[in-house]
Amino acid sequence: MKLQLLIVFVLSLDKFPEKCHSTTESGKVLSITASTPEQVDILRNISSQFETVLWQPASPMHIMANSEVHLYVPGESVLTVTEQLESNQVTHSLMVENTEELIEVQTRNDSSDPRKSVSYYERYHSLEDIYFWINKTTTDYPNMVGLRLIGSSFEKRPLYVLKLSGKASNTPKKAIWIDCGIHAREWISPAFCLWFVDNCIKYYNENRDVTEMMDSMDIYVLPVMNPDGYRYTWTTKRMWRKNRSIHSNSGCVGVDLNRNFDANWCTSGASSNPCDDTYCGQYPESEPEAKAVANFLRSHKDTVKLYFSIHSYSQMLLFPYSCTHEQARNHDELHEMVRDAARDIQRYYQNHYKYGPGSKTIYLAPGGSDDWAYNLGIDYSFTFELQDRGQYGFLLPPSRIAKACKEGLMALKSISLKVIRKPQ
Ligand code: 0X9
Ligand code: ZN
């Protein structure tokens, strides 16, 4: 009887409208630069107190002298935090004035207003909406879009992958993998996956590059790799990063899925503390979301030639390794690919993207999906950090979705076509 009640309760939790934030999240985001080792210590200390949340870097251990830190500070702590920074002469400025206002813009539903002609793909969507979209897209385009269930999340939500294909071929087709939404708060990432799928459907047989991509390779798209975390950012905590798994040995929730893969797992650059945002989990692939992706890729490793993981923010095109300072086998080729892709973005969209191996371009971060996929034998493995560079961070307004997605799409197409056209 008790169990039945519990099941009814858990199921009814899902009915909670995702658009209501149960807590207000008004606060500011500060841009802070420490310039001495003492100031670094002070900043690390502040970033683990006062309910602050680090936006960049994701972990206090990556706070370095003379590199910019973005820190969310809840309204009630703004005065204390700024006083501490000022009394220690730490340079800081205001990056986001009012987070609540930007969250409201991101979650506003304009679809009911007929005068607003903003397309579905230029808005952010709740998890419920995305599941609905997955269903509709696969039923509306059965010839082009297939559906695969690759596993389920910690809270037992399905992990769906869409398989996009152009014309059939006699020989087994190679494939591209794209995942979005590993990190819950990076909303532009699932928005990119939806944009990408729509673009493939709309422009197949219309645009030469899209047609070539879909005729040459199958494309697997996982729109939300971390559905529990993503939902939590809509209902409860906009700044949440990890999944929502609970551990018997700690009261803290969640594992960083991009630290949970078996690539120098939990070495320097990840945390073994369950309360940290970069917690690596109890063992590699301990998390059902990481395990599902790893199992799928293991069983398709002979066909998948390209791996893309979509994140935000900071505008970077990264390739292995992030888990070590060693160079990848085909470092020069990967470097050329991201350099050209960044050039294309600069030329067409006048926007700057940094590029290079993760460990040198961003920071040493083991256990990531890109490095793991690369070691599995997927020679072309990338992580994209989409817009922006810190004006809005994770709270990128819907009006910026289109440009952010076009830039990501340009890089993805440029790299994929190089691999497709490479003489065998
Ligand atoms: O730290 C990460 O996981 C990624 N940056 S983010 O701000 N989106 O959290 C970078 C991932 C680079 N690749 C690996 N660390 N393997
Ligand atoms: Zn991320």
Coordinates of C-alpha atoms and ligand atoms in Angstrom, one line a residue:
M1 CA 0.0 0.0 0.0
K2 CA 2.8 2.4 1.0
L3 CA 4.7 1.5 -2.2
Q4 CA 1.5 2.3 -4.3
L5 CA 1.2 5.6 -2.6
L6 CA 4.8 6.3 -3.3
I7 CA 4.5 5.4 -7.0
V8 CA 1.4 7.7 -7.3
F9 CA 3.4 10.5 -5.6
V10 CA 6.4 10.1 -7.9
L11 CA 4.2 9.9 -11.0
S12 CA 2.3 13.0 -9.9
L13 CA 5.6 14.9 -9.5
D14 CA 6.0 14.7 -13.2
K15 CA 2.8 16.6 -13.7
F16 CA 4.2 19.6 -11.9
P17 CA 4.2 22.3 -14.6
E18 CA 7.8 22.8 -15.6
K19 CA 7.4 26.5 -16.1
C20 CA 6.9 27.4 -12.5
H21 CA 10.1 28.0 -10.7
S22 CA 9.4 27.1 -7.1
T23 CA 12.2 29.2 -5.8
T24 CA 13.0 32.7 -7.0
E25 CA 16.5 32.9 -8.4
S26 CA 17.1 36.6 -8.3
G27 CA 20.7 37.5 -8.0
K28 CA 23.7 38.8 -10.0
V29 CA 26.5 37.3 -11.9
L30 CA 29.9 38.9 -11.1
S31 CA 33.0 38.8 -13.3
I32 CA 35.9 38.5 -11.0
T33 CA 39.7 38.3 -11.6
A34 CA 42.1 37.4 -8.9
S35 CA 45.6 38.6 -9.4
T36 CA 47.7 37.0 -6.6
P37 CA 47.7 33.5 -5.1
E38 CA 46.2 35.0 -1.9
Q39 CA 43.3 36.5 -4.0
V40 CA 42.8 33.1 -5.7
D41 CA 42.4 31.5 -2.3
I42 CA 39.9 34.1 -1.2
L43 CA 37.9 33.7 -4.4
R44 CA 37.9 29.9 -4.1
N45 CA 36.6 30.3 -0.6
I46 CA 33.9 32.7 -1.6
S47 CA 32.8 30.4 -4.4
S48 CA 32.1 27.6 -2.0
Q49 CA 30.0 29.8 0.4
F50 CA 26.9 32.0 0.4
E51 CA 25.0 29.7 -1.9
T52 CA 27.0 31.1 -4.8
V53 CA 27.4 29.0 -8.0
L54 CA 30.4 29.0 -10.2
W55 CA 29.6 29.5 -13.9
Q56 CA 33.1 29.7 -15.2
P57 CA 35.2 27.7 -14.5
A58 CA 32.9 24.9 -13.4
S59 CA 35.1 24.0 -10.4
P60 CA 37.0 26.1 -7.8
M61 CA 40.2 24.1 -8.4
H62 CA 40.3 25.7 -11.9
I63 CA 40.3 29.3 -10.5
M64 CA 43.7 30.7 -11.5
A65 CA 45.4 34.1 -11.2
N66 CA 44.6 36.6 -14.0
S67 CA 41.8 34.5 -15.5
E68 CA 38.2 35.6 -15.5
V69 CA 35.8 33.9 -13.1
H70 CA 32.0 34.2 -13.5
L71 CA 30.1 33.7 -10.2
Y72 CA 26.4 33.7 -9.6
V73 CA 25.6 35.4 -6.3
P74 CA 22.1 35.1 -4.8
G75 CA 20.4 38.5 -4.1
E76 CA 20.8 38.2 -0.3
S77 CA 24.5 37.5 -0.5
V78 CA 25.5 40.2 -3.0
L79 CA 26.4 42.8 -0.4
T80 CA 28.5 40.4 1.7
V81 CA 30.3 39.0 -1.3
T82 CA 31.1 42.4 -2.9
E83 CA 32.3 43.7 0.5
Q84 CA 34.7 40.7 0.8
L85 CA 36.0 41.3 -2.7
E86 CA 36.5 45.0 -2.1
S87 CA 38.2 44.6 1.3
N88 CA 40.6 42.3 -0.4
Q89 CA 41.0 44.5 -3.5
V90 CA 39.9 41.7 -5.8
T91 CA 39.0 43.2 -9.3
H92 CA 35.3 42.6 -10.1
S93 CA 32.5 43.9 -12.3
L94 CA 28.9 43.2 -12.8
M95 CA 28.2 40.7 -15.6
V96 CA 24.5 40.0 -15.2
E97 CA 22.4 42.6 -13.3
N98 CA 19.3 40.5 -12.7
T99 CA 19.2 36.8 -13.2
E100 CA 15.5 36.4 -12.5
E101 CA 14.6 38.8 -15.3
L102 CA 16.7 36.8 -17.8
I103 CA 15.2 33.5 -16.6
E104 CA 11.8 34.9 -17.1
V105 CA 12.7 35.8 -20.7
Q106 CA 14.1 32.3 -21.3
T107 CA 11.0 30.5 -19.9
R108 CA 8.3 32.9 -21.3
N109 CA 5.9 31.1 -23.6
D110 CA 5.1 33.4 -26.6
S111 CA 3.6 30.6 -28.7
S112 CA 0.0 31.6 -27.7
D113 CA 0.5 35.1 -29.0
P114 CA -0.4 35.0 -32.8
R115 CA 1.4 38.3 -33.4
K116 CA 4.7 36.8 -32.4
S117 CA 6.1 35.0 -35.3
V118 CA 9.2 33.5 -33.5
S119 CA 9.6 29.9 -34.6
Y120 CA 9.5 26.9 -32.3
Y121 CA 13.3 26.6 -32.8
E122 CA 14.0 30.1 -31.5
R123 CA 12.6 29.4 -28.1
Y124 CA 13.7 27.2 -25.2
H125 CA 11.5 24.2 -24.3
S126 CA 10.7 22.3 -21.2
L127 CA 11.5 18.6 -21.1
E128 CA 7.8 17.7 -21.6
D129 CA 7.8 19.8 -24.8
I130 CA 10.9 18.1 -26.1
Y131 CA 9.5 14.6 -25.6
F132 CA 6.4 15.8 -27.4
W133 CA 8.6 17.2 -30.2
I134 CA 10.6 13.9 -30.5
N135 CA 7.4 12.0 -30.9
K136 CA 5.9 14.3 -33.4
T137 CA 9.1 14.6 -35.5
T138 CA 9.5 10.8 -35.8
T139 CA 5.8 10.3 -36.7
D140 CA 5.7 13.2 -39.2
Y141 CA 8.9 12.1 -41.1
P142 CA 9.1 8.3 -40.9
N143 CA 11.2 8.1 -44.0
M144 CA 13.9 10.4 -42.7
V145 CA 13.8 10.1 -38.9
G146 CA 14.0 6.9 -36.8
L147 CA 13.6 6.6 -33.1
R148 CA 15.9 4.5 -30.7
L149 CA 15.5 4.1 -27.0
I150 CA 19.1 3.7 -25.7
G151 CA 18.4 3.6 -21.9
S152 CA 16.9 5.6 -19.2
S153 CA 18.0 8.2 -16.7
F154 CA 18.4 7.8 -12.9
E155 CA 14.8 8.9 -12.4
K156 CA 13.7 6.5 -15.1
R157 CA 13.1 8.9 -18.0
P158 CA 13.7 7.6 -21.5
L159 CA 16.8 8.5 -23.4
Y160 CA 15.7 8.8 -27.0
V161 CA 18.1 9.0 -30.0
L162 CA 16.8 10.2 -33.4
K163 CA 18.4 8.5 -36.4
L164 CA 18.5 10.8 -39.4
S165 CA 19.1 9.2 -42.8
G166 CA 19.0 10.3 -46.4
K167 CA 18.9 7.8 -49.2
A168 CA 19.6 4.2 -48.5
S169 CA 22.9 2.7 -49.6
N170 CA 24.0 -0.9 -50.6
T171 CA 27.0 -0.7 -48.4
P172 CA 26.7 -0.2 -44.6
K173 CA 26.7 3.5 -43.9
K174 CA 29.1 5.3 -41.6
A175 CA 27.6 7.5 -38.9
I176 CA 27.9 10.7 -36.9
W177 CA 26.9 11.0 -33.2
I178 CA 25.7 14.2 -31.6
D179 CA 24.7 14.6 -28.0
C180 CA 23.2 17.6 -26.3
G181 CA 22.4 18.6 -22.8
I182 CA 25.0 16.6 -20.8
H183 CA 25.0 19.6 -18.5
A184 CA 21.6 20.6 -17.3
R185 CA 21.9 24.4 -17.2
E186 CA 23.4 24.7 -20.7
W187 CA 20.0 25.3 -22.4
I188 CA 21.4 26.4 -25.7
S189 CA 22.7 22.8 -26.2
P190 CA 19.3 20.9 -26.4
A191 CA 18.1 23.9 -28.4
F192 CA 20.9 23.2 -30.9
C193 CA 20.0 19.5 -31.3
L194 CA 16.4 20.5 -32.1
W195 CA 17.6 23.1 -34.5
F196 CA 20.0 20.7 -36.1
V197 CA 17.3 18.0 -36.7
D198 CA 14.9 20.6 -38.1
N199 CA 17.6 21.9 -40.4
C200 CA 18.4 18.4 -41.7
I201 CA 14.7 17.7 -42.4
K202 CA 14.0 21.1 -44.0
Y203 CA 17.1 21.2 -46.2
Y204 CA 17.5 17.5 -47.3
N205 CA 17.4 17.6 -51.1
E206 CA 17.4 21.5 -50.9
N207 CA 20.9 22.3 -49.6
R208 CA 23.9 20.5 -51.1
D209 CA 25.9 20.1 -47.9
V210 CA 22.9 18.8 -45.8
T211 CA 22.0 16.4 -48.6
E212 CA 25.6 15.1 -48.9
M213 CA 25.9 14.6 -45.1
M214 CA 22.6 12.7 -44.9
D215 CA 23.3 10.6 -47.9
S216 CA 26.8 9.7 -46.9
M217 CA 26.2 9.0 -43.2
D218 CA 23.5 8.2 -40.7
I219 CA 23.2 10.9 -38.0
Y220 CA 22.3 9.9 -34.4
V221 CA 21.1 12.7 -32.3
L222 CA 20.5 12.5 -28.5
P223 CA 18.7 15.8 -27.8
V224 CA 18.9 15.6 -24.0
M225 CA 21.4 13.3 -22.4
N226 CA 20.6 14.5 -18.9
P227 CA 16.8 14.8 -18.8
D228 CA 16.5 14.7 -14.9
G229 CA 18.9 17.6 -14.6
Y230 CA 17.4 19.5 -17.4
R231 CA 13.9 19.2 -15.9
Y232 CA 15.3 20.3 -12.5
T233 CA 16.6 23.5 -14.0
W234 CA 13.1 24.3 -15.2
T235 CA 11.3 23.5 -12.0
T236 CA 13.7 24.2 -9.2
K237 CA 17.3 25.4 -9.7
R238 CA 18.2 27.1 -13.0
M239 CA 22.0 26.8 -12.2
W240 CA 22.0 23.0 -11.8
R241 CA 24.8 21.2 -13.8
K242 CA 24.9 17.5 -12.8
N243 CA 22.4 14.6 -13.2
R244 CA 20.1 13.9 -10.2
S245 CA 21.4 10.6 -8.9
I246 CA 21.3 10.0 -5.1
H247 CA 24.2 8.3 -3.3
S248 CA 23.9 6.2 -0.2
N249 CA 27.1 7.7 1.3
S250 CA 26.2 11.4 0.9
G251 CA 23.3 13.8 1.2
C252 CA 24.5 15.6 -1.9
V253 CA 22.8 14.9 -5.2
G254 CA 24.2 14.4 -8.7
V255 CA 27.2 13.4 -10.8
D256 CA 28.9 15.4 -13.5
L257 CA 28.2 13.2 -16.5
N258 CA 31.1 14.7 -18.3
R259 CA 33.4 13.4 -15.5
N260 CA 31.9 9.9 -15.4
F261 CA 33.4 8.3 -18.5
D262 CA 36.4 6.0 -18.5
A263 CA 39.1 8.4 -19.6
N264 CA 41.6 8.9 -16.8
W265 CA 38.5 8.8 -14.7
C266 CA 38.6 11.0 -11.5
T267 CA 42.2 12.1 -11.8
S268 CA 43.2 15.7 -11.4
G269 CA 40.5 18.1 -12.8
A270 CA 37.5 16.1 -11.4
S271 CA 36.2 15.9 -7.8
S272 CA 35.6 12.9 -5.7
N273 CA 33.3 14.9 -3.4
P274 CA 29.6 14.2 -4.2
C275 CA 28.8 17.8 -3.1
D276 CA 30.9 19.3 -5.9
D277 CA 29.7 20.3 -9.3
T278 CA 32.4 18.2 -11.0
Y279 CA 31.8 15.0 -8.9
C280 CA 33.0 12.1 -11.0
G281 CA 30.7 9.4 -9.5
Q282 CA 31.5 6.2 -7.7
Y283 CA 33.1 4.5 -10.7
P284 CA 33.3 5.1 -14.5
E285 CA 29.9 4.8 -16.1
S286 CA 28.2 4.5 -12.7
E287 CA 25.5 6.8 -14.0
P288 CA 22.8 5.3 -16.3
E289 CA 23.0 8.3 -18.7
A290 CA 26.7 7.8 -19.3
K291 CA 26.4 4.1 -19.4
A292 CA 23.6 4.2 -22.0
V293 CA 25.7 6.5 -24.3
A294 CA 28.8 4.4 -23.8
N295 CA 26.9 1.1 -24.5
F296 CA 25.4 2.6 -27.7
L297 CA 28.8 3.8 -29.0
R298 CA 30.5 0.5 -28.1
S299 CA 28.0 -1.4 -30.1
H300 CA 28.3 1.0 -33.0
K301 CA 32.0 1.7 -32.9
D302 CA 32.7 0.3 -36.3
T303 CA 30.3 2.7 -38.0
V304 CA 30.5 5.9 -35.9
K305 CA 33.3 8.0 -37.4
L306 CA 32.5 11.4 -35.9
Y307 CA 31.5 12.3 -32.3
F308 CA 30.1 15.7 -31.3
S309 CA 29.2 16.8 -27.8
I310 CA 27.4 20.2 -27.5
H311 CA 27.9 22.4 -24.5
S312 CA 28.0 26.1 -23.5
Y313 CA 29.3 28.6 -22.9
S314 CA 32.6 30.3 -24.0
Q315 CA 32.7 29.8 -27.8
M316 CA 35.3 27.1 -28.2
L317 CA 35.8 24.1 -30.6
L318 CA 37.7 21.5 -28.6
F319 CA 39.2 18.1 -29.4
P320 CA 41.1 15.5 -27.3
Y321 CA 42.7 15.4 -25.0
S322 CA 41.1 17.1 -22.1
C323 CA 42.1 14.2 -19.7
T324 CA 45.8 14.5 -20.2
H325 CA 48.3 17.0 -21.6
E326 CA 49.4 14.3 -24.2
Q327 CA 48.7 15.0 -27.8
A328 CA 46.1 13.1 -29.7
R329 CA 47.4 10.7 -32.5
N330 CA 45.9 12.9 -35.3
H331 CA 46.4 16.2 -33.4
D332 CA 47.5 18.1 -36.5
E333 CA 44.5 17.0 -38.6
L334 CA 42.0 17.8 -35.8
H335 CA 43.7 21.1 -35.2
E336 CA 43.3 22.0 -38.9
M337 CA 39.7 21.0 -38.9
V338 CA 38.7 23.2 -35.9
R339 CA 40.9 26.1 -37.2
D340 CA 39.0 26.1 -40.5
A341 CA 35.6 25.8 -38.8
A342 CA 36.5 28.7 -36.5
R343 CA 37.6 30.7 -39.6
D344 CA 34.3 30.0 -41.3
I345 CA 32.3 31.2 -38.3
Q346 CA 34.4 34.3 -38.2
R347 CA 33.9 35.0 -41.9
Y348 CA 30.1 34.3 -42.0
Y349 CA 29.0 35.4 -38.5
Q350 CA 31.8 37.8 -37.4
N351 CA 32.1 35.9 -34.1
H352 CA 35.3 34.6 -32.5
Y353 CA 35.7 31.0 -31.4
K354 CA 38.8 29.6 -29.7
Y355 CA 40.0 26.2 -30.7
G356 CA 42.5 23.5 -29.7
P357 CA 42.9 20.4 -27.4
G358 CA 40.7 20.7 -24.3
S359 CA 43.5 20.5 -21.8
K360 CA 45.3 23.5 -23.2
T361 CA 42.3 25.5 -24.4
I362 CA 40.0 25.3 -21.4
Y363 CA 41.4 23.1 -18.6
L364 CA 42.4 19.6 -17.6
A365 CA 39.2 17.7 -17.1
P366 CA 39.2 13.9 -17.1
G367 CA 36.3 11.5 -17.6
G368 CA 34.8 13.4 -20.5
S369 CA 32.7 11.8 -23.2
D370 CA 34.8 13.2 -26.1
D371 CA 38.1 11.7 -24.8
W372 CA 36.4 8.4 -24.1
A373 CA 34.8 8.2 -27.6
Y374 CA 38.2 9.1 -29.1
N375 CA 39.9 6.3 -27.2
L376 CA 37.2 3.9 -28.3
G377 CA 38.5 4.5 -31.8
I378 CA 36.3 7.4 -33.0
D379 CA 39.1 9.5 -34.6
Y380 CA 37.1 12.6 -35.0
S381 CA 35.8 13.6 -31.6
F382 CA 34.8 17.2 -30.6
T383 CA 33.2 19.2 -27.9
F384 CA 31.7 22.5 -28.9
E385 CA 31.1 25.3 -26.4
L386 CA 28.5 27.5 -28.0
Q387 CA 27.6 31.1 -27.3
D388 CA 28.2 33.4 -25.6
R389 CA 31.5 34.5 -24.0
G390 CA 29.9 35.9 -20.8
Q391 CA 27.5 38.6 -21.6
Y392 CA 24.6 36.3 -20.6
G393 CA 26.3 33.0 -20.0
F394 CA 23.8 30.2 -19.4
L395 CA 21.0 32.8 -19.6
L396 CA 21.4 33.5 -23.3
P397 CA 18.1 35.2 -24.5
P398 CA 15.9 33.3 -27.0
S399 CA 16.6 36.1 -29.5
R400 CA 20.2 34.8 -29.7
I401 CA 19.3 31.1 -30.3
A402 CA 19.3 31.4 -34.1
K403 CA 22.8 32.8 -34.4
A404 CA 24.3 30.5 -31.8
C405 CA 22.8 27.5 -33.6
K406 CA 23.9 28.7 -37.0
E407 CA 27.5 29.0 -35.8
G408 CA 27.5 25.5 -34.3
L409 CA 25.9 24.1 -37.4
M410 CA 28.5 25.7 -39.6
A411 CA 31.3 24.2 -37.6
L412 CA 29.7 20.8 -37.5
K413 CA 29.1 20.7 -41.2
S414 CA 32.6 22.0 -42.1
I415 CA 34.2 19.2 -40.0
S416 CA 31.9 16.4 -41.0
L417 CA 32.2 17.2 -44.8
K418 CA 36.0 17.1 -44.5
V419 CA 35.8 13.6 -43.0
I420 CA 33.2 12.5 -45.5
R421 CA 35.2 13.7 -48.5
K422 CA 38.5 12.3 -47.2
P423 CA 39.9 9.7 -49.6
Q424 CA 39.6 6.3 -47.9
Ligands
0X9_1 O1 34.0 21.1 -18.2 C1 33.4 20.5 -19.1 O2 32.9 19.4 -19.0 C2 33.2 21.3 -20.4 N1 33.0 22.7 -20.2 S1 31.6 23.2 -19.5 O3 31.7 24.6 -19.3 N2 30.4 23.0 -20.6 O4 31.3 22.4 -18.4 C3 34.4 21.1 -21.3 C4 34.5 19.7 -21.8 C5 35.8 19.4 -22.5 N3 36.1 18.0 -22.7 C6 36.4 17.2 -21.6 N4 36.7 17.7 -20.5 N5 36.6 15.9 -21.9
ZN2 ZN 29.0 21.6 -20.4

